[in-house]
GROMACS .gro file of C-alpha atoms in nm:
model
  353
    1TYR     CA    1   7.028   8.078   1.603
    2HIS     CA    2   7.258   7.917   1.345
    3ARG     CA    3   6.974   7.696   1.226
    4THR     CA    4   6.760   8.008   1.168
    5LYS     CA    5   7.044   8.168   0.968
    6ALA     CA    6   7.063   7.861   0.749
    7GLN     CA    7   6.684   7.868   0.706
    8ARG     CA    8   6.703   8.229   0.601
    9LEU     CA    9   6.936   8.134   0.315
   10LEU     CA   10   6.692   7.867   0.206
   11GLU     CA   11   6.397   8.107   0.214
   12LEU     CA   12   6.584   8.381   0.020
   13SER     CA   13   6.704   8.143  -0.252
   14PRO     CA   14   6.497   8.160  -0.568
   15GLU     CA   15   6.286   7.869  -0.678
   16PRO     CA   16   6.489   7.612  -0.873
   17ALA     CA   17   6.469   7.649  -1.249
   18SER     CA   18   6.305   7.375  -1.448
   19MET     CA   19   6.452   7.226  -1.763
   20ALA     CA   20   6.263   7.028  -2.022
   21LEU     CA   21   6.366   6.839  -2.333
   22GLU     CA   22   6.090   6.765  -2.577
   23TYR     CA   23   6.101   6.561  -2.899
   24SER     CA   24   5.815   6.523  -3.145
   25ASN     CA   25   5.804   6.326  -3.472
   26MET     CA   26   5.493   6.351  -3.680
   27PRO     CA   27   5.475   6.118  -3.987
   28SER     CA   28   5.347   6.246  -4.318
   29GLY     CA   29   4.983   6.212  -4.412
   30GLU     CA   30   4.742   6.321  -4.681
   31ALA     CA   31   4.743   6.682  -4.578
   32ILE     CA   32   5.071   6.728  -4.392
   33SER     CA   33   5.433   6.649  -4.447
   34ALA     CA   34   5.656   6.462  -4.208
   35HIS     CA   35   5.764   6.688  -3.924
   36GLU     CA   36   6.043   6.631  -3.670
   37GLU     CA   37   6.115   6.877  -3.385
   38ARG     CA   38   6.349   6.892  -3.081
   39THR     CA   39   6.300   7.157  -2.810
   40LEU     CA   40   6.511   7.241  -2.504
   41SER     CA   41   6.351   7.484  -2.263
   42LEU     CA   42   6.464   7.650  -1.936
   43SER     CA   43   6.193   7.804  -1.711
   44GLN     CA   44   6.223   8.014  -1.402
   45ASP     CA   45   5.946   8.135  -1.170
   46ILE     CA   46   6.015   8.486  -1.034
   47GLU     CA   47   5.828   8.614  -0.726
   48PHE     CA   48   5.685   8.964  -0.746
   49PRO     CA   49   5.959   9.198  -0.614
   50ALA     CA   50   5.750   9.342  -0.334
   51LYS     CA   51   5.673   8.990  -0.208
   52TYR     CA   52   6.036   8.893  -0.222
   53PHE     CA   53   6.136   9.210  -0.037
   54TRP     CA   54   5.885   9.130   0.240
   55GLY     CA   55   6.021   8.778   0.254
   56VAL     CA   56   6.371   8.915   0.300
   57GLN     CA   57   6.250   9.133   0.585
   58ALA     CA   58   6.066   8.852   0.757
   59ALA     CA   59   6.368   8.616   0.725
   60SER     CA   60   6.602   8.882   0.871
   61ILE     CA   61   6.360   8.946   1.159
   62ALA     CA   62   6.345   8.566   1.230
   63VAL     CA   63   6.723   8.560   1.252
   64GLU     CA   64   6.727   8.856   1.494
   65GLU     CA   65   6.453   8.693   1.704
   66ALA     CA   66   6.651   8.373   1.721
   67ARG     CA   67   6.956   8.572   1.835
   68ILE     CA   68   6.744   8.744   2.105
   69LYS     CA   69   6.615   8.407   2.222
   70ALA     CA   70   6.967   8.269   2.246
   71LEU     CA   71   7.080   8.571   2.449
   72THR     CA   72   6.775   8.534   2.673
   73GLN     CA   73   6.865   8.172   2.741
   74LEU     CA   74   7.221   8.281   2.834
   75LEU     CA   75   7.082   8.552   3.058
   76GLU     CA   76   6.852   8.304   3.232
   77LEU     CA   77   7.146   8.074   3.279
   78GLU     CA   78   7.348   8.364   3.430
   79ILE     CA   79   7.059   8.445   3.668
   80ASP     CA   80   7.044   8.082   3.772
   81VAL     CA   81   7.413   8.083   3.847
   82ARG     CA   82   7.396   8.407   4.036
   83ASN     CA   83   7.100   8.286   4.246
   84ALA     CA   84   7.277   7.960   4.311
   85TYR     CA   85   7.582   8.153   4.433
   86ILE     CA   86   7.361   8.369   4.651
   87GLN     CA   87   7.218   8.054   4.815
   88ALA     CA   88   7.565   7.902   4.853
   89TRP     CA   89   7.699   8.222   5.022
   90LEU     CA   90   7.392   8.250   5.246
   91ILE     CA   91   7.405   7.890   5.369
   92ASP     CA   92   7.783   7.917   5.419
   93GLU     CA   93   7.741   8.228   5.632
   94GLN     CA   94   7.459   8.071   5.827
   95TYR     CA   95   7.669   7.760   5.884
   96GLU     CA   96   7.952   7.962   6.032
   97ILE     CA   97   7.720   8.149   6.265
   98ILE     CA   98   7.544   7.834   6.382
   99LYS     CA   99   7.882   7.660   6.425
  100ARG     CA  100   8.010   7.934   6.651
  101ASN     CA  101   7.682   7.936   6.840
  102ALA     CA  102   7.704   7.553   6.898
  103GLU     CA  103   8.067   7.584   7.013
  104GLN     CA  104   7.975   7.859   7.256
  105ALA     CA  105   7.680   7.657   7.389
  106ASP     CA  106   7.905   7.351   7.445
  107THR     CA  107   8.162   7.569   7.622
  108TYR     CA  108   7.899   7.717   7.855
  109ALA     CA  109   7.744   7.379   7.923
  110GLN     CA  110   8.083   7.246   8.027
  111GLN     CA  111   8.157   7.555   8.247
  112ILE     CA  112   7.821   7.527   8.429
  113LYS     CA  113   7.866   7.155   8.474
  114ARG     CA  114   8.193   7.221   8.656
  115LEU     CA  115   8.033   7.499   8.863
  116VAL     CA  116   7.751   7.257   8.968
  117GLU     CA  117   8.017   7.006   9.070
  118LEU     CA  118   8.181   7.279   9.277
  119GLY     CA  119   7.845   7.375   9.422
  120GLU     CA  120   7.863   7.729   9.275
  121SER     CA  121   7.563   7.683   9.035
  122ALA     CA  122   7.220   7.527   9.051
  123PRO     CA  123   7.140   7.193   8.876
  124LEU     CA  124   6.863   7.374   8.688
  125GLU     CA  125   7.116   7.596   8.524
  126GLU     CA  126   7.315   7.290   8.422
  127ARG     CA  127   7.006   7.131   8.259
  128ARG     CA  128   6.923   7.454   8.071
  129ALA     CA  129   7.276   7.479   7.937
  130ALA     CA  130   7.274   7.111   7.836
  131VAL     CA  131   6.944   7.152   7.652
  132GLU     CA  132   7.062   7.466   7.478
  133ALA     CA  133   7.384   7.287   7.371
  134MET     CA  134   7.188   6.991   7.233
  135ARG     CA  135   6.953   7.225   7.046
  136ALA     CA  136   7.250   7.419   6.898
  137ASN     CA  137   7.430   7.097   6.794
  138VAL     CA  138   7.120   6.959   6.623
  139GLN     CA  139   7.077   7.281   6.436
  140HIS     CA  140   7.442   7.277   6.345
  141SER     CA  141   7.413   6.917   6.207
  142SER     CA  142   7.107   7.006   6.006
  143VAL     CA  143   7.261   7.318   5.850
  144LYS     CA  144   7.577   7.122   5.774
  145LYS     CA  145   7.385   6.875   5.565
  146GLU     CA  146   7.189   7.151   5.396
  147ARG     CA  147   7.510   7.341   5.322
  148LYS     CA  148   7.659   7.035   5.157
  149SER     CA  149   7.351   6.991   4.937
  150VAL     CA  150   7.352   7.357   4.829
  151LEU     CA  151   7.725   7.358   4.750
  152ASN     CA  152   7.680   7.037   4.550
  153ASN     CA  153   7.395   7.194   4.353
  154PHE     CA  154   7.619   7.492   4.272
  155GLN     CA  155   7.898   7.260   4.167
  156SER     CA  156   7.669   7.059   3.940
  157LEU     CA  157   7.551   7.381   3.777
  158THR     CA  158   7.888   7.545   3.730
  159GLY     CA  159   8.152   7.281   3.785
  160ILE     CA  160   8.311   7.491   4.061
  161ASP     CA  161   8.366   7.343   4.403
  162LEU     CA  162   8.325   7.610   4.670
  163SER     CA  163   8.400   7.385   4.969
  164GLY     CA  164   8.660   7.540   5.190
  165LYS     CA  165   8.670   7.859   4.991
  166GLU     CA  166   8.594   8.207   5.113
  167MET     CA  167   8.297   8.361   4.928
  168ASN     CA  168   8.251   8.737   4.881
  169GLU     CA  169   7.913   8.900   4.930
  170PRO     CA  170   7.726   8.871   4.602
  171PHE     CA  171   7.622   9.236   4.568
  172THR     CA  172   7.732   9.596   4.600
  173LEU     CA  173   7.527   9.800   4.848
  174PHE     CA  174   7.538  10.133   4.663
  175GLU     CA  175   7.525   9.997   4.313
  176PRO     CA  176   7.348  10.253   4.093
  177LEU     CA  177   7.022  10.147   3.928
  178VAL     CA  178   6.999  10.216   3.554
  179ILE     CA  179   6.672  10.131   3.387
  180HIS     CA  180   6.646  10.090   3.005
  181PHE     CA  181   6.316   9.934   2.927
  182ASP     CA  182   6.370   9.933   2.549
  183ASP     CA  183   6.693   9.729   2.597
  184SER     CA  184   6.504   9.444   2.753
  185TYR     CA  185   6.530   9.118   2.557
  186ALA     CA  186   6.160   9.047   2.621
  187VAL     CA  187   6.062   9.385   2.476
  188GLN     CA  188   6.289   9.337   2.176
  189GLU     CA  189   6.143   8.995   2.110
  190ALA     CA  190   5.786   9.126   2.137
  191ARG     CA  191   5.879   9.417   1.897
  192LEU     CA  192   6.022   9.171   1.642
  193GLN     CA  193   5.709   8.959   1.660
  194SER     CA  194   5.499   9.265   1.601
  195GLU     CA  195   5.706   9.360   1.298
  196THR     CA  196   5.676   9.006   1.161
  197ALA     CA  197   5.295   9.017   1.203
  198ASN     CA  198   5.284   9.354   1.028
  199ILE     CA  199   5.478   9.208   0.732
  200ASP     CA  200   5.252   8.904   0.717
  201HIS     CA  201   4.951   9.137   0.713
  202ARG     CA  202   5.094   9.340   0.415
  203ALA     CA  203   5.186   9.017   0.233
  204ALA     CA  204   4.830   8.888   0.279
  205VAL     CA  205   4.670   9.215   0.154
  206TYR     CA  206   4.891   9.224  -0.157
  207ASN     CA  207   4.895   8.850  -0.225
  208TRP     CA  208   4.707   8.923  -0.546
  209LEU     CA  209   5.020   9.067  -0.706
  210PRO     CA  210   5.119   8.837  -0.991
  211ASP     CA  211   5.424   8.617  -1.005
  212ILE     CA  212   5.631   8.615  -1.323
  213GLU     CA  213   5.742   8.311  -1.528
  214ALA     CA  214   6.027   8.350  -1.783
  215THR     CA  215   6.119   8.073  -2.026
  216TYR     CA  216   6.407   8.048  -2.270
  217PHE     CA  217   6.390   7.780  -2.536
  218MET     CA  218   6.597   7.639  -2.818
  219LYS     CA  219   6.422   7.454  -3.101
  220ASN     CA  220   6.575   7.232  -3.365
  221ILE     CA  221   6.372   7.148  -3.679
  222PRO     CA  222   6.587   6.932  -3.909
  223ALA     CA  223   6.365   6.980  -4.214
  224GLU     CA  224   6.411   7.362  -4.219
  225PRO     CA  225   6.713   7.523  -4.388
  226ASP     CA  226   6.782   7.717  -4.067
  227SER     CA  227   6.718   7.426  -3.831
  228ASP     CA  228   6.810   7.600  -3.501
  229ASN     CA  229   6.578   7.859  -3.345
  230TRP     CA  230   6.549   8.024  -3.005
  231GLY     CA  231   6.304   8.236  -2.821
  232VAL     CA  232   6.193   8.388  -2.491
  233GLU     CA  233   5.850   8.372  -2.332
  234PHE     CA  234   5.712   8.566  -2.039
  235GLY     CA  235   5.397   8.497  -1.846
  236ILE     CA  236   5.220   8.603  -1.527
  237SER     CA  237   5.012   8.406  -1.284
  238LEU     CA  238   4.705   8.586  -1.151
  239PRO     CA  239   4.526   8.461  -0.839
  240ILE     CA  240   4.181   8.479  -0.994
  241TRP     CA  241   4.011   8.333  -0.685
  242PHE     CA  242   4.196   8.554  -0.447
  243TRP     CA  243   3.894   8.727  -0.307
  244PHE     CA  244   3.740   8.398  -0.197
  245GLY     CA  245   4.019   8.255   0.011
  246GLY     CA  246   4.230   8.567   0.034
  247ARG     CA  247   3.981   8.761   0.242
  248GLY     CA  248   3.998   8.511   0.521
  249GLU     CA  249   4.378   8.516   0.510
  250ILE     CA  250   4.375   8.897   0.530
  251GLN     CA  251   4.142   8.897   0.834
  252ALA     CA  252   4.351   8.638   1.009
  253ALA     CA  253   4.673   8.828   0.944
  254LYS     CA  254   4.513   9.154   1.057
  255ALA     CA  255   4.398   8.989   1.382
  256ASN     CA  256   4.748   8.844   1.441
  257ASN     CA  257   4.897   9.191   1.377
  258ARG     CA  258   4.668   9.350   1.636
  259ALA     CA  259   4.742   9.071   1.884
  260ALA     CA  260   5.118   9.118   1.838
  261GLU     CA  261   5.092   9.495   1.885
  262GLY     CA  262   4.883   9.441   2.201
  263ASN     CA  263   5.136   9.187   2.330
  264LEU     CA  264   5.418   9.436   2.273
  265GLU     CA  265   5.241   9.699   2.480
  266HIS     CA  266   5.156   9.440   2.750
  267VAL     CA  267   5.522   9.334   2.773
  268ARG     CA  268   5.638   9.692   2.799
  269LEU     CA  269   5.385   9.775   3.069
  270SER     CA  270   5.451   9.452   3.263
  271GLU     CA  271   5.822   9.512   3.266
  272LYS     CA  272   5.782   9.870   3.379
  273ILE     CA  273   5.558   9.755   3.661
  274ASP     CA  274   5.787   9.464   3.760
  275THR     CA  275   6.098   9.682   3.751
  276ALA     CA  276   5.931   9.960   3.952
  277THR     CA  277   5.825   9.700   4.210
  278LEU     CA  278   6.171   9.554   4.227
  279TYR     CA  279   6.319   9.905   4.255
  280ASN     CA  280   6.089   9.979   4.552
  281SER     CA  281   6.185   9.649   4.710
  282GLN     CA  282   6.553   9.728   4.655
  283THR     CA  283   6.513  10.068   4.824
  284VAL     CA  284   6.332   9.918   5.120
  285LEU     CA  285   6.590   9.639   5.158
  286ARG     CA  286   6.880   9.885   5.143
  287LYS     CA  287   6.728  10.098   5.416
  288ARG     CA  288   6.669   9.794   5.631
  289LEU     CA  289   7.027   9.671   5.572
  290GLU     CA  290   7.165  10.011   5.663
  291LEU     CA  291   6.954  10.007   5.980
  292TYR     CA  292   7.076   9.658   6.080
  293GLN     CA  293   7.437   9.743   6.012
  294SER     CA  294   7.438  10.079   6.188
  295GLN     CA  295   7.212  10.016   6.485
  296ILE     CA  296   7.036   9.680   6.536
  297TYR     CA  297   7.332   9.447   6.481
  298PRO     CA  298   7.579   9.645   6.695
  299LEU     CA  299   7.321   9.675   6.981
  300ALA     CA  300   7.251   9.302   6.978
  301GLU     CA  301   7.624   9.226   6.985
  302GLU     CA  302   7.669   9.468   7.278
  303ALA     CA  303   7.373   9.320   7.465
  304TYR     CA  304   7.521   8.972   7.429
  305LYS     CA  305   7.864   9.081   7.546
  306ILE     CA  306   7.708   9.254   7.849
  307ALA     CA  307   7.500   8.943   7.935
  308ARG     CA  308   7.810   8.721   7.920
  309LYS     CA  309   8.012   8.966   8.134
  310SER     CA  310   7.728   8.997   8.384
  311TYR     CA  311   7.697   8.620   8.407
  312ASP     CA  312   8.072   8.581   8.466
  313LEU     CA  313   8.044   8.846   8.753
  314GLY     CA  314   7.748   8.666   8.892
  315GLU     CA  315   7.513   8.955   8.819
  316ALA     CA  316   7.293   8.760   8.571
  317SER     CA  317   7.165   8.410   8.521
  318TYR     CA  318   7.253   8.175   8.237
  319LEU     CA  319   6.895   8.226   8.107
  320ASP     CA  320   6.983   8.589   8.043
  321VAL     CA  321   7.285   8.476   7.839
  322ILE     CA  322   7.066   8.233   7.639
  323ASP     CA  323   6.809   8.508   7.565
  324ALA     CA  324   7.076   8.750   7.452
  325GLN     CA  325   7.242   8.480   7.242
  326ARG     CA  326   6.917   8.383   7.074
  327THR     CA  327   6.840   8.748   7.000
  328LEU     CA  328   7.184   8.795   6.848
  329PHE     CA  329   7.144   8.478   6.644
  330ASP     CA  330   6.801   8.585   6.513
  331ILE     CA  331   6.938   8.927   6.416
  332GLN     CA  332   7.239   8.770   6.242
  333HIS     CA  333   7.002   8.546   6.055
  334ASP     CA  334   6.776   8.835   5.954
  335HIS     CA  335   7.083   9.037   5.851
  336LEU     CA  336   7.193   8.758   5.616
  337GLU     CA  337   6.844   8.717   5.473
  338ILE     CA  338   6.821   9.085   5.392
  339LYS     CA  339   7.153   9.067   5.213
  340SER     CA  340   7.032   8.757   5.022
  341GLU     CA  341   6.706   8.917   4.928
  342LEU     CA  342   6.880   9.233   4.812
  343ALA     CA  343   7.119   9.033   4.594
  344THR     CA  344   6.827   8.843   4.441
  345VAL     CA  345   6.636   9.167   4.369
  346ASN     CA  346   6.951   9.313   4.202
  347SER     CA  347   6.976   8.999   3.981
  348GLU     CA  348   6.607   9.037   3.878
  349ILE     CA  349   6.654   9.403   3.795
  350ASP     CA  350   6.955   9.312   3.582
  351ARG     CA  351   6.746   9.051   3.401
  352LEU     CA  352   6.465   9.297   3.332
  353THR     CA  353   6.677   9.597   3.237
   0.00000   0.00000   0.00000
């Protein structure tokens, strides 16, 4: 961005003036007298005002486009940080659930082992409990390593260590959705590119307008009584061969202008479609989350508690407890996944709008 601002100053600066010092000494001859002359001239090329104005517009648009690109990079970085936080929060929540599940499986395995020793439970129940405890511990070990990797990635991205810290949910359930398509950085950048192409097209069409050359000179002729003289000269440069090479330049600029206008409409339409799709996904995920929080999750917890109580009273087998526990675990996992997906969708909507 700052480099483009500096480039703008260079492009808006007029061409450097040229200075010349001439000296001529002509000896006398049969038909002429000796002549000595010294000339100091200062010349400046001046671009046609309309061309200069279009150049100012193009340079200003280039600065604004660079600013938009810088903001886009910052926004992409923000999205990366938010998504990294979502993943860190998700794996941390999953780790806590799997940790509790492994501890409960170990506790039940030890209880059933003692019951088998007392002759109050079958060896098959003991083996099932032992297998379930081993499976839960392997899963716990795997998620523990994955959690460490995800937290390290977040720390390398942000410099923040989340180990041992409580993380809040990365979204608000009833956050209002506000869509402003014209405020999108992608649309703004496409619009600026279209404006630049339009200026280039006009500049190509009117490239035949002449440039101006102004010259101021001082002349010293020692042989004259009034030896010092000065004057001003003006000239114009006409592109005589404009219609040979200029026509191709006009056609190319016209094609670029049409392509930029088409790209602007394409970006607008794409972002409307993407945002509408994300909005629909957000609506569906909210409804699913509300359903899980109000009905599915509470029912799964209640079923697990009933299975444990029934097992303690001898009314159910340990297999019933395992089934209820796995169902609860799957629902907890799905519940977290929905929250994670909803947070990611919210981040994408923020990026587009």
